[in-house]
mmCIF file of C-alpha atoms in Angstrom:
data_model
loop_
_atom_site.group_PDB
_atom_site.id
_atom_site.type_symbol
_atom_site.label_atom_id
_atom_site.label_comp_id
_atom_site.label_asym_id
_atom_site.label_seq_id
_atom_site.Cartn_x
_atom_site.Cartn_y
_atom_site.Cartn_z
ATOM 1 C CA MET A 1 182.686 -16.084 -32.621
ATOM 2 C CA PRO A 2 185.536 -19.012 -33.686
ATOM 3 C CA ASP A 3 184.852 -21.712 -36.139
ATOM 4 C CA ILE A 4 183.968 -24.219 -33.840
ATOM 5 C CA ARG A 5 182.072 -27.508 -34.873
ATOM 6 C CA PRO A 6 180.764 -30.480 -33.082
ATOM 7 C CA VAL A 7 181.316 -33.802 -34.451
ATOM 8 C CA SER A 8 178.943 -36.786 -34.530
ATOM 9 C CA THR A 9 178.643 -40.182 -36.069
ATOM 10 C CA ARG A 10 176.760 -43.357 -36.173
ATOM 11 C CA ASN A 11 180.187 -45.410 -36.630
ATOM 12 C CA ALA A 12 181.051 -44.884 -33.200
ATOM 13 C CA PRO A 13 178.909 -45.173 -29.961
ATOM 14 C CA THR A 14 177.550 -42.274 -28.015
ATOM 15 C CA VAL A 15 175.781 -43.580 -24.981
ATOM 16 C CA GLY A 16 174.474 -41.947 -21.845
ATOM 17 C CA PHE A 17 175.966 -42.078 -18.364
ATOM 18 C CA SER A 18 173.073 -43.382 -16.899
ATOM 19 C CA THR A 19 169.870 -45.221 -18.467
ATOM 20 C CA GLY A 20 167.751 -43.271 -20.476
ATOM 21 C CA THR A 21 170.153 -40.140 -20.652
ATOM 22 C CA ALA A 22 171.946 -38.381 -23.289
ATOM 23 C CA ALA A 23 175.868 -37.956 -22.887
ATOM 24 C CA PRO A 24 176.322 -34.286 -22.016
ATOM 25 C CA LEU A 25 179.300 -34.093 -24.469
ATOM 26 C CA SER A 26 180.182 -34.064 -28.449
ATOM 27 C CA GLN A 27 182.111 -37.033 -29.738
ATOM 28 C CA ALA A 28 184.600 -34.566 -30.938
ATOM 29 C CA ILE A 29 185.106 -30.763 -31.704
ATOM 30 C CA VAL A 30 186.923 -29.381 -34.378
ATOM 31 C CA HIS A 31 188.571 -26.000 -34.162
ATOM 32 C CA GLY A 32 191.303 -24.546 -36.522
ATOM 33 C CA GLY A 33 192.125 -27.761 -38.170
ATOM 34 C CA THR A 34 192.444 -29.475 -34.678
ATOM 35 C CA ILE A 35 190.286 -32.516 -33.804
ATOM 36 C CA TYR A 36 189.617 -32.869 -30.049
ATOM 37 C CA CYS A 37 187.924 -36.402 -29.404
ATOM 38 C CA SER A 38 186.125 -37.523 -26.471
ATOM 39 C CA GLY A 39 186.707 -40.555 -24.662
ATOM 40 C CA THR A 40 185.469 -43.625 -26.428
ATOM 41 C CA GLY A 41 185.194 -47.255 -25.178
ATOM 42 C CA PRO A 42 184.729 -50.644 -26.187
ATOM 43 C CA LEU A 43 180.984 -50.623 -27.405
ATOM 44 C CA ASP A 44 179.887 -52.147 -30.935
ATOM 45 C CA PRO A 45 178.579 -48.993 -32.544
ATOM 46 C CA GLU A 46 175.020 -50.725 -33.622
ATOM 47 C CA THR A 47 174.086 -52.542 -30.354
ATOM 48 C CA ARG A 48 175.664 -49.902 -28.192
ATOM 49 C CA THR A 49 177.059 -53.260 -25.757
ATOM 50 C CA ILE A 50 180.564 -53.897 -24.795
ATOM 51 C CA VAL A 51 181.687 -56.130 -27.337
ATOM 52 C CA SER A 52 183.656 -58.605 -25.005
ATOM 53 C CA ASP A 53 184.906 -59.353 -21.814
ATOM 54 C CA ASP A 54 188.340 -60.089 -23.295
ATOM 55 C CA PHE A 55 190.627 -56.990 -22.977
ATOM 56 C CA ALA A 56 192.349 -57.296 -26.243
ATOM 57 C CA ARG A 57 189.113 -57.222 -28.278
ATOM 58 C CA GLN A 58 188.042 -54.192 -25.985
ATOM 59 C CA ALA A 59 191.182 -52.581 -26.727
ATOM 60 C CA ARG A 60 190.800 -52.806 -30.367
ATOM 61 C CA GLN A 61 187.237 -51.958 -30.523
ATOM 62 C CA THR A 62 187.890 -48.720 -28.773
ATOM 63 C CA LEU A 63 190.359 -47.818 -31.219
ATOM 64 C CA ASP A 64 188.390 -48.516 -34.195
ATOM 65 C CA ASN A 65 185.542 -46.295 -32.508
ATOM 66 C CA LEU A 66 188.237 -43.978 -31.710
ATOM 67 C CA VAL A 67 189.139 -43.633 -35.486
ATOM 68 C CA ALA A 68 185.682 -43.487 -36.726
ATOM 69 C CA VAL A 69 185.070 -40.264 -34.903
ATOM 70 C CA VAL A 70 188.263 -39.101 -36.054
ATOM 71 C CA GLU A 71 187.161 -39.854 -39.780
ATOM 72 C CA ALA A 72 183.971 -38.376 -39.394
ATOM 73 C CA ALA A 73 185.603 -34.978 -38.106
ATOM 74 C CA GLY A 74 187.789 -35.034 -41.290
ATOM 75 C CA GLY A 75 191.081 -36.667 -39.917
ATOM 76 C CA THR A 76 192.732 -40.029 -40.359
ATOM 77 C CA ARG A 77 194.424 -42.708 -38.404
ATOM 78 C CA GLU A 78 197.801 -41.280 -39.689
ATOM 79 C CA THR A 79 196.511 -37.366 -38.450
ATOM 80 C CA ILE A 80 196.342 -38.496 -34.537
ATOM 81 C CA LEU A 81 198.532 -36.663 -32.488
ATOM 82 C CA LYS A 82 198.090 -37.357 -28.966
ATOM 83 C CA CYS A 83 196.048 -40.150 -27.254
ATOM 84 C CA THR A 84 195.168 -40.629 -23.716
ATOM 85 C CA CYS A 85 194.540 -44.057 -22.756
ATOM 86 C CA PHE A 86 192.622 -45.510 -19.730
ATOM 87 C CA VAL A 87 193.215 -48.949 -18.481
ATOM 88 C CA ARG A 88 191.277 -50.357 -15.621
ATOM 89 C CA ASP A 89 193.823 -53.206 -14.851
ATOM 90 C CA VAL A 90 197.772 -52.785 -14.618
ATOM 91 C CA GLU A 91 197.917 -56.294 -15.289
ATOM 92 C CA ASN A 92 196.471 -55.454 -18.936
ATOM 93 C CA PHE A 93 199.202 -52.735 -19.722
ATOM 94 C CA PRO A 94 201.449 -54.998 -21.872
ATOM 95 C CA THR A 95 198.372 -56.343 -23.776
ATOM 96 C CA PHE A 96 197.206 -52.904 -24.393
ATOM 97 C CA ASN A 97 200.515 -51.655 -25.698
ATOM 98 C CA ALA A 98 200.708 -54.688 -28.069
ATOM 99 C CA VAL A 99 197.076 -53.885 -29.294
ATOM 100 C CA TYR A 100 198.078 -50.198 -29.653
ATOM 101 C CA ARG A 101 201.248 -51.118 -31.651
ATOM 102 C CA GLU A 102 199.695 -53.163 -34.209
ATOM 103 C CA PHE A 103 196.772 -50.513 -34.522
ATOM 104 C CA PHE A 104 199.346 -47.748 -35.526
ATOM 105 C CA GLU A 105 201.934 -50.059 -37.317
ATOM 106 C CA GLY A 106 201.285 -48.699 -40.542
ATOM 107 C CA ALA A 107 200.901 -44.932 -39.736
ATOM 108 C CA PRO A 108 204.404 -42.871 -40.431
ATOM 109 C CA HIS A 109 204.608 -41.971 -36.289
ATOM 110 C CA PHE A 110 203.351 -43.371 -33.198
ATOM 111 C CA PRO A 111 200.887 -40.279 -31.639
ATOM 112 C CA ALA A 112 202.315 -39.056 -28.339
ATOM 113 C CA ARG A 113 200.745 -41.039 -25.449
ATOM 114 C CA THR A 114 199.690 -40.660 -21.891
ATOM 115 C CA THR A 115 198.084 -43.927 -20.325
ATOM 116 C CA VAL A 116 196.473 -44.020 -16.921
ATOM 117 C CA ILE A 117 195.383 -46.983 -15.083
ATOM 118 C CA ALA A 118 191.700 -45.328 -14.090
ATOM 119 C CA THR A 119 188.472 -47.118 -13.697
ATOM 120 C CA PRO A 120 185.994 -46.590 -16.186
ATOM 121 C CA HIS A 121 182.595 -45.440 -15.348
ATOM 122 C CA ARG A 122 180.609 -47.959 -16.931
ATOM 123 C CA THR A 123 180.416 -51.516 -15.671
ATOM 124 C CA GLY A 124 182.559 -53.952 -17.682
ATOM 125 C CA VAL A 125 184.666 -51.253 -19.731
ATOM 126 C CA GLN A 126 188.487 -52.022 -19.216
ATOM 127 C CA VAL A 127 189.605 -49.137 -21.508
ATOM 128 C CA GLU A 128 189.051 -45.770 -22.696
ATOM 129 C CA VAL A 129 190.973 -43.617 -25.009
ATOM 130 C CA GLU A 130 190.602 -40.023 -26.234
ATOM 131 C CA CYS A 131 192.539 -38.141 -28.837
ATOM 132 C CA ILE A 132 193.586 -34.731 -30.451
ATOM 133 C CA ALA A 133 194.038 -35.094 -34.210
ATOM 134 C CA ALA A 134 195.018 -32.723 -36.827
ATOM 135 C CA VAL A 135 192.268 -32.367 -39.908
ATOM 136 C CA ALA A 136 193.711 -34.217 -43.049
ATOM 137 C CA HIS A 137 194.083 -31.694 -45.834
ATOM 138 C CA ASP A 138 193.950 -33.227 -49.629
#
């Protein structure tokens, strides 16, 4: 059996897809030094509610939540290799790029990235991001 480890952290929200249900997923899976993160959105980790209607705030919270999962799995912002980003409205694409650039500005590289215009499953959510990252080595 390969070494596969599920990751869960209270520092980033996991919510059910419908009221009263648990999400049928892991926040991340670690295998072979690689972290595979599920998509995360703009929910406050404590209240599990959308942080704001403001797109820029949603984008920043989404990225903060993503890094919280990466860190719980043993990685860092700097070890993120690839992001897949889902933005509800193409009009927000320039704002997303600005928030994303600022978020990764201090890293030694920008992750590879794909951005798709799509409708997230939860009403009010304007952005979702998933990633693949490397486990950080000491």
